[in-house]
Amino acid sequence: MNANLESTVDTIIVGGGQAGLALGYFLAQEGRTFLILDQNGRPGEAWRQRWDSLRLFTPAKYDGLPGAPFPGDHLAFPTKDQLADYLEDYVRRFDLPFVPNVLVDQINRVGDVFTVAAGDRSWRCNNVVIATGGHHLPKKPQFAGDLDSEILQLHSEDYRNPGQLKDGPVLVVGLGNSGAEIALEVGKSHATQLAGRPSGEMPMRHGRTAARFALPMVRFLGLHVLNLNTPIGRKAAPGFKSMAAPLIRTKTKDLVAAGVHLVPRLAGVSEGRPVLDDGSRVEASNVIWCTGYHEDYSWVKLPVFDALGEPQQTRGVAHDVPGVYFIGQEFLFAAASATLPGVTRDARYLASRLAERNPGRATEPVLKQNAAGQAASENV
């Protein structure tokens, strides 16, 4: 036996974000042996590492995981730190087996058993769930390396607040939700240009009124209309991941009113300076890349991907390798699959498929109970 083998369990979940924790809740209800491995030091840390002013687009009434409604004002939009604290409390409340500081670098299969390796540590399991999402590597255009070395470059992953920036103008690249919100913030202290075009804008004003009347309809569409069980959902799914989300909270008119200058898309670099589609050159001391992420599954050494590196799966169940599952990815089953409102249904479904594959059950559920002595009700 490998001297560094930590344990053998029924299921290992790689990724301790909201998707992995929601699945952990249902596995705990079934009394199954499992571990949740996460690269961060504590639950919710991935949210804490995002920019300081970030708030969720969904109201608190839709942000809770199964068994634990999100606390506080149900029409408020939680901050990223409030969500991180909630996730940390969720692990504590239900005593989920969360293993921190584990960066998984390989998943292999030997016979019917999977080996999950992280440096000199490894675990064996009958099932493995990839709950990291597909977006790991910050994406920047190749010509970013041609910018003058005096220009400070940050990806949105590394941006925290305007205090990181140098004196002088800012060019934000990418007019999606991240780009719009960051540009609006840095525009208060720096002359700011925002390059790109939005894919669309939510027609109503985001806020408490929308949380009461409009967002329930959006949620319904994202869960029950745009999914793989409907013709319109199946038609929308292939292009969904490549389609930029419409602007939700910050609209183009908000940016213009705040003094942010909207400019064409970035085309390249000339003499160390950004050049736009119209041929004009931008003088900037800072460039913030709000250009998304690449998918990276190179650490999953299993034949579960197509020629483009996309998981071959249906509702999170891998096609060709029994015992491999995915959760938390864009349009795993529905448009809402990668969001807090969508992970509970996907987690419940995967837990049922895991139970079919491994029908044995512990005598008593290991789910930690609440103060009232009864398991809390599930979200739908």
Coordinates of C-alpha atoms in Angstrom, one line a residue:
M1 CA 0.0 0.0 0.0
N2 CA 1.1 3.5 -0.7
A3 CA 2.6 4.9 2.5
N4 CA 1.0 8.3 1.7
L5 CA -2.5 6.8 1.0
E6 CA -4.8 8.8 3.3
S7 CA -7.9 6.7 3.1
T8 CA -10.3 4.7 0.9
V9 CA -13.9 6.1 0.7
D10 CA -16.9 5.5 -1.4
T11 CA -16.9 9.0 -3.1
I12 CA -14.5 11.9 -3.4
I13 CA -15.8 15.3 -4.4
V14 CA -13.0 17.5 -5.8
G15 CA -14.0 21.1 -5.2
G16 CA -15.6 22.5 -2.1
G17 CA -17.6 25.4 -3.5
Q18 CA -21.4 25.6 -3.4
A19 CA -21.9 22.7 -5.9
G20 CA -19.6 20.3 -4.0
L21 CA -21.2 21.2 -0.6
A22 CA -24.7 20.7 -1.9
L23 CA -23.8 17.3 -3.1
G24 CA -22.1 16.6 0.2
Y25 CA -25.4 17.4 2.0
F26 CA -27.3 14.8 0.1
L27 CA -24.6 12.1 0.4
A28 CA -24.5 12.8 4.2
Q29 CA -28.2 12.2 4.3
E30 CA -27.6 8.8 2.8
G31 CA -25.0 8.0 5.4
R32 CA -22.3 7.6 2.7
T33 CA -18.6 7.8 3.2
F34 CA -17.1 10.7 1.2
L35 CA -14.6 13.5 1.3
I36 CA -14.7 17.0 -0.1
L37 CA -11.2 18.0 -1.2
D38 CA -10.6 21.7 -1.7
Q39 CA -7.5 23.7 -2.6
N40 CA -8.3 26.6 -0.3
G41 CA -7.7 26.8 3.4
R42 CA -11.3 27.1 4.5
P43 CA -14.8 26.9 2.9
G44 CA -15.9 29.9 0.9
E45 CA -12.3 31.1 0.3
A46 CA -12.7 31.2 -3.5
W47 CA -15.4 33.9 -2.9
R48 CA -13.3 35.8 -0.4
Q49 CA -10.6 36.1 -3.0
R50 CA -12.8 38.0 -5.5
W51 CA -13.0 41.8 -5.7
D52 CA -14.0 43.6 -2.5
S53 CA -17.3 45.2 -3.6
L54 CA -18.7 42.1 -5.3
R55 CA -22.3 41.3 -4.6
L56 CA -24.4 38.4 -5.9
F57 CA -26.9 39.0 -8.7
T58 CA -29.4 36.7 -7.0
P59 CA -31.3 37.7 -3.8
A60 CA -30.8 35.8 -0.6
K61 CA -34.0 33.9 -1.0
Y62 CA -32.4 32.0 -3.9
D63 CA -28.8 31.7 -2.5
G64 CA -29.3 29.0 0.2
L65 CA -28.1 25.5 -0.2
P66 CA -30.2 22.4 0.7
G67 CA -31.2 22.3 4.3
A68 CA -30.1 25.9 5.2
P69 CA -31.9 29.0 3.9
F70 CA -29.6 32.0 3.5
P71 CA -29.9 34.2 6.6
G72 CA -31.1 37.8 6.8
D73 CA -33.2 39.9 4.5
H74 CA -34.4 37.5 1.7
L75 CA -34.7 40.4 -0.8
A76 CA -31.1 41.6 -0.2
F77 CA -28.2 40.7 -2.5
P78 CA -25.4 39.2 -0.3
T79 CA -21.8 40.4 -0.5
K80 CA -19.2 37.9 -1.5
D81 CA -17.9 37.7 2.1
Q82 CA -21.4 37.0 3.4
L83 CA -21.7 34.1 1.0
A84 CA -18.2 32.9 2.0
D85 CA -19.2 33.0 5.7
Y86 CA -22.5 31.2 4.9
L87 CA -20.6 28.4 3.1
E88 CA -18.1 28.1 6.0
D89 CA -21.0 27.8 8.4
Y90 CA -22.8 25.3 6.1
V91 CA -19.8 22.9 6.4
R92 CA -19.8 23.4 10.2
R93 CA -23.6 23.0 10.6
F94 CA -23.8 19.7 8.8
D95 CA -20.4 18.5 9.8
L96 CA -19.4 17.8 6.2
P97 CA -16.0 16.1 5.7
F98 CA -14.2 19.1 4.1
V99 CA -10.5 18.6 3.6
P100 CA -8.7 22.0 3.1
N101 CA -5.4 22.8 1.4
V102 CA -5.6 20.0 -1.1
L103 CA -4.8 20.9 -4.7
V104 CA -5.6 17.8 -6.7
D105 CA -3.1 17.3 -9.6
Q106 CA -4.2 13.9 -10.9
I107 CA -7.2 11.6 -11.1
N108 CA -6.5 8.1 -12.4
R109 CA -8.3 4.8 -12.5
V110 CA -6.8 1.4 -11.8
G111 CA -9.4 -1.3 -12.5
D112 CA -12.7 -0.1 -11.0
V113 CA -11.0 2.1 -8.4
F114 CA -10.0 5.7 -8.8
T115 CA -6.9 7.3 -7.3
V116 CA -7.0 11.0 -6.5
A117 CA -3.6 12.5 -6.0
A118 CA -2.4 15.8 -4.5
G119 CA 1.4 16.0 -4.4
D120 CA 2.5 13.2 -2.1
R121 CA -1.0 12.5 -0.8
S122 CA -3.5 10.2 -2.4
W123 CA -7.0 8.7 -1.8
R124 CA -8.8 5.8 -3.4
C125 CA -12.5 5.8 -4.1
N126 CA -15.3 4.1 -6.0
N127 CA -16.7 7.3 -7.4
V128 CA -15.2 10.7 -8.1
V129 CA -17.1 13.9 -8.6
I130 CA -15.5 16.9 -10.4
A131 CA -17.0 19.9 -8.7
T132 CA -14.4 22.5 -9.6
G133 CA -16.3 23.9 -12.5
G134 CA -14.5 24.2 -15.8
H135 CA -13.1 27.7 -15.5
H136 CA -9.6 27.7 -13.9
L137 CA -7.1 29.6 -16.0
P138 CA -7.5 33.4 -16.5
K139 CA -7.8 34.2 -20.2
K140 CA -6.0 37.1 -21.8
P141 CA -5.3 37.7 -25.5
Q142 CA -1.8 36.6 -26.7
F143 CA -0.9 40.2 -27.5
A144 CA -1.2 41.1 -23.8
G145 CA 2.5 40.3 -23.5
D146 CA 3.3 43.0 -26.0
L147 CA 2.1 45.8 -23.8
D148 CA 4.7 48.2 -22.4
S149 CA 6.1 46.9 -19.2
E150 CA 5.2 50.1 -17.5
I151 CA 1.5 49.4 -17.9
L152 CA 0.1 47.5 -14.9
Q153 CA -1.9 44.5 -16.0
L154 CA -4.5 42.8 -13.8
H155 CA -6.9 40.0 -14.6
S156 CA -10.3 40.3 -12.9
E157 CA -9.3 37.3 -10.9
D158 CA -6.5 39.4 -9.3
Y159 CA -8.4 42.7 -9.0
R160 CA -9.5 43.6 -5.5
N161 CA -10.1 47.4 -5.4
P162 CA -8.8 50.6 -7.0
G163 CA -6.0 50.9 -4.5
Q164 CA -4.1 48.3 -6.5
L165 CA -3.9 50.6 -9.5
K166 CA -1.2 53.0 -10.6
D167 CA -1.9 56.7 -11.1
G168 CA -3.2 57.4 -14.5
P169 CA -5.9 56.2 -16.9
V170 CA -7.4 52.7 -16.8
L171 CA -8.5 50.5 -19.7
V172 CA -10.9 47.8 -18.8
V173 CA -11.2 45.1 -21.5
G174 CA -14.4 43.2 -21.8
L175 CA -18.0 44.5 -21.4
G176 CA -19.5 41.7 -19.5
N177 CA -20.8 41.9 -15.9
S178 CA -17.4 41.8 -14.3
G179 CA -16.0 44.5 -16.7
A180 CA -19.0 46.8 -16.2
E181 CA -18.9 46.6 -12.4
I182 CA -15.1 47.0 -12.2
A183 CA -15.2 49.9 -14.6
L184 CA -17.9 51.6 -12.7
E185 CA -15.8 51.3 -9.5
V186 CA -12.5 52.4 -10.8
G187 CA -14.1 55.2 -12.8
K188 CA -14.7 57.0 -9.5
S189 CA -10.9 57.5 -9.0
H190 CA -9.3 57.0 -12.4
A191 CA -10.1 58.2 -16.0
T192 CA -11.5 54.9 -17.3
Q193 CA -12.3 53.5 -20.7
L194 CA -14.2 50.2 -21.2
A195 CA -13.5 48.3 -24.4
G196 CA -16.1 45.9 -25.8
R197 CA -19.8 45.5 -26.6
P198 CA -22.4 44.0 -24.3
S199 CA -24.3 40.9 -25.5
G200 CA -27.5 42.5 -24.1
E201 CA -28.9 44.1 -20.9
M202 CA -31.5 42.9 -18.5
P203 CA -34.5 45.1 -19.4
M204 CA -35.5 46.0 -15.8
R205 CA -33.6 47.7 -13.1
H206 CA -31.8 45.3 -10.8
G207 CA -32.7 45.6 -7.1
R208 CA -35.3 44.8 -4.6
T209 CA -38.3 45.3 -6.9
A210 CA -36.7 43.0 -9.5
A211 CA -36.0 40.4 -6.7
R212 CA -39.7 40.5 -5.8
F213 CA -41.2 40.4 -9.3
A214 CA -38.8 39.8 -12.2
L215 CA -36.1 37.5 -10.9
P216 CA -38.5 34.8 -9.9
M217 CA -39.4 34.6 -13.6
V218 CA -35.7 34.6 -14.6
R219 CA -35.1 31.8 -12.1
F220 CA -38.0 29.8 -13.5
L221 CA -36.7 30.1 -17.0
G222 CA -33.2 29.2 -16.0
L223 CA -34.3 26.1 -14.2
H224 CA -37.5 24.8 -15.9
V225 CA -37.5 26.2 -19.5
L226 CA -33.8 26.4 -20.5
N227 CA -32.8 22.8 -19.7
L228 CA -32.0 19.6 -21.6
N229 CA -35.5 18.3 -21.2
T230 CA -37.0 21.0 -23.4
P231 CA -36.5 21.7 -27.1
I232 CA -35.6 25.3 -26.5
G233 CA -33.2 24.3 -23.8
R234 CA -31.5 21.7 -26.0
K235 CA -31.2 24.3 -28.8
A236 CA -29.7 26.9 -26.5
A237 CA -27.2 24.6 -24.7
P238 CA -24.4 24.4 -27.3
G239 CA -23.9 28.1 -27.5
F240 CA -24.6 29.0 -23.9
K241 CA -21.1 28.6 -22.6
S242 CA -19.6 30.8 -25.4
M243 CA -22.3 33.5 -25.1
A244 CA -21.6 36.3 -22.8
A245 CA -24.2 36.9 -20.2
P246 CA -26.3 40.1 -20.6
L247 CA -25.5 43.0 -18.3
I248 CA -27.5 42.6 -15.1
R249 CA -26.9 45.2 -12.4
T250 CA -24.7 47.8 -14.2
K251 CA -26.1 49.1 -17.5
T252 CA -24.3 51.0 -20.2
K253 CA -26.2 54.2 -19.3
D254 CA -24.9 53.8 -15.8
L255 CA -21.4 53.7 -17.1
V256 CA -21.8 56.7 -19.3
A257 CA -23.5 58.7 -16.5
A258 CA -20.5 57.9 -14.2
G259 CA -18.0 59.2 -16.8
V260 CA -16.7 55.8 -18.1
H261 CA -15.9 56.2 -21.8
L262 CA -17.1 53.2 -23.9
V263 CA -14.8 52.4 -26.7
P264 CA -14.6 49.7 -29.4
R265 CA -13.2 46.3 -28.9
L266 CA -9.5 45.8 -28.3
A267 CA -7.8 44.7 -31.5
G268 CA -4.1 44.5 -30.6
V269 CA -1.0 46.3 -29.5
S270 CA 1.1 48.9 -31.3
E271 CA 4.4 50.3 -29.9
G272 CA 3.4 48.9 -26.5
R273 CA 0.0 50.6 -26.4
P274 CA -3.5 49.1 -26.8
V275 CA -5.1 49.5 -30.2
L276 CA -8.9 49.5 -30.7
D277 CA -10.9 48.1 -33.6
D278 CA -11.2 51.6 -35.1
G279 CA -7.4 51.9 -35.2
S280 CA -7.1 54.4 -32.4
R281 CA -4.4 53.9 -29.7
V282 CA -5.2 54.0 -26.0
E283 CA -2.9 55.7 -23.5
A284 CA -3.4 53.7 -20.3
S285 CA -1.3 53.2 -17.2
N286 CA -3.5 50.2 -16.2
V287 CA -5.2 47.5 -18.1
I288 CA -7.7 45.2 -16.3
W289 CA -8.6 42.1 -18.3
C290 CA -12.2 41.1 -17.8
T291 CA -11.9 38.4 -20.5
G292 CA -13.0 35.3 -18.7
Y293 CA -11.3 31.9 -18.2
H294 CA -10.1 28.9 -20.0
E295 CA -11.3 25.4 -19.1
D296 CA -8.6 23.2 -17.8
Y297 CA -9.2 19.5 -17.1
S298 CA -5.7 18.4 -17.8
W299 CA -5.4 17.0 -14.3
V300 CA -8.2 14.5 -14.9
K301 CA -6.4 11.5 -16.5
L302 CA -9.6 9.7 -17.6
P303 CA -11.2 9.2 -21.0
V304 CA -14.3 11.3 -20.3
F305 CA -13.6 14.3 -22.6
D306 CA -14.3 14.9 -26.3
A307 CA -11.7 16.2 -28.9
L308 CA -12.3 19.8 -27.7
G309 CA -11.7 18.9 -24.0
E310 CA -15.4 19.1 -23.0
P311 CA -16.8 16.6 -20.6
Q312 CA -18.8 13.9 -22.3
Q313 CA -21.7 13.6 -19.8
T314 CA -25.4 13.7 -19.4
R315 CA -26.7 15.6 -16.4
G316 CA -23.3 15.2 -14.8
V317 CA -22.9 11.5 -15.4
A318 CA -19.9 10.6 -17.5
H319 CA -20.7 8.6 -20.6
D320 CA -17.8 6.1 -20.8
V321 CA -16.4 5.7 -17.4
P322 CA -18.8 4.5 -14.7
G323 CA -18.2 6.3 -11.4
V324 CA -17.2 9.7 -12.8
Y325 CA -19.5 12.7 -12.3
F326 CA -19.5 16.4 -12.9
I327 CA -21.3 19.2 -11.1
G328 CA -21.2 23.0 -11.1
Q329 CA -20.4 23.4 -14.9
E330 CA -22.2 25.8 -17.2
F331 CA -25.4 24.3 -18.5
L332 CA -24.7 20.9 -17.0
F333 CA -28.5 20.3 -17.2
A334 CA -30.0 23.8 -17.2
A335 CA -29.0 27.4 -17.7
A336 CA -28.9 27.8 -14.0
S337 CA -26.7 24.8 -13.3
A338 CA -23.6 26.8 -12.5
T339 CA -25.5 29.2 -10.1
L340 CA -26.6 29.0 -6.5
P341 CA -30.2 28.6 -7.5
G342 CA -29.4 25.7 -9.8
V343 CA -26.9 23.5 -7.9
T344 CA -29.4 22.0 -5.5
R345 CA -31.4 20.2 -8.1
D346 CA -28.3 18.9 -9.9
A347 CA -26.8 17.8 -6.6
R348 CA -30.0 15.9 -5.7
Y349 CA -30.0 14.2 -9.1
L350 CA -26.4 13.1 -8.8
A351 CA -26.9 11.8 -5.3
S352 CA -29.7 9.6 -6.6
R353 CA -27.5 8.3 -9.5
L354 CA -24.7 7.5 -7.0
A355 CA -27.2 5.6 -4.9
E356 CA -28.2 3.6 -7.9
R357 CA -24.6 2.7 -8.6
N358 CA -23.8 1.9 -4.9
P359 CA -27.1 0.9 -3.3
G360 CA -25.7 0.2 0.1
R361 CA -26.6 2.7 2.9
A362 CA -25.5 3.3 6.4
T363 CA -27.9 2.4 9.2
E364 CA -28.3 6.0 10.3
P365 CA -27.8 9.1 8.3
V366 CA -24.7 11.1 9.3
L367 CA -26.3 14.5 8.5
K368 CA -25.8 16.8 11.5
Q369 CA -29.2 18.0 12.8
N370 CA -30.2 21.5 13.7
A371 CA -30.9 22.9 17.1
A372 CA -34.6 21.9 16.9
G373 CA -33.5 18.2 16.7
Q374 CA -34.8 17.8 13.1
A375 CA -33.0 17.9 9.8
A376 CA -33.7 21.2 8.1
S377 CA -36.0 21.2 5.0
E378 CA -34.5 21.2 1.5
N379 CA -34.6 24.1 -0.9
V380 CA -36.2 23.4 -4.3

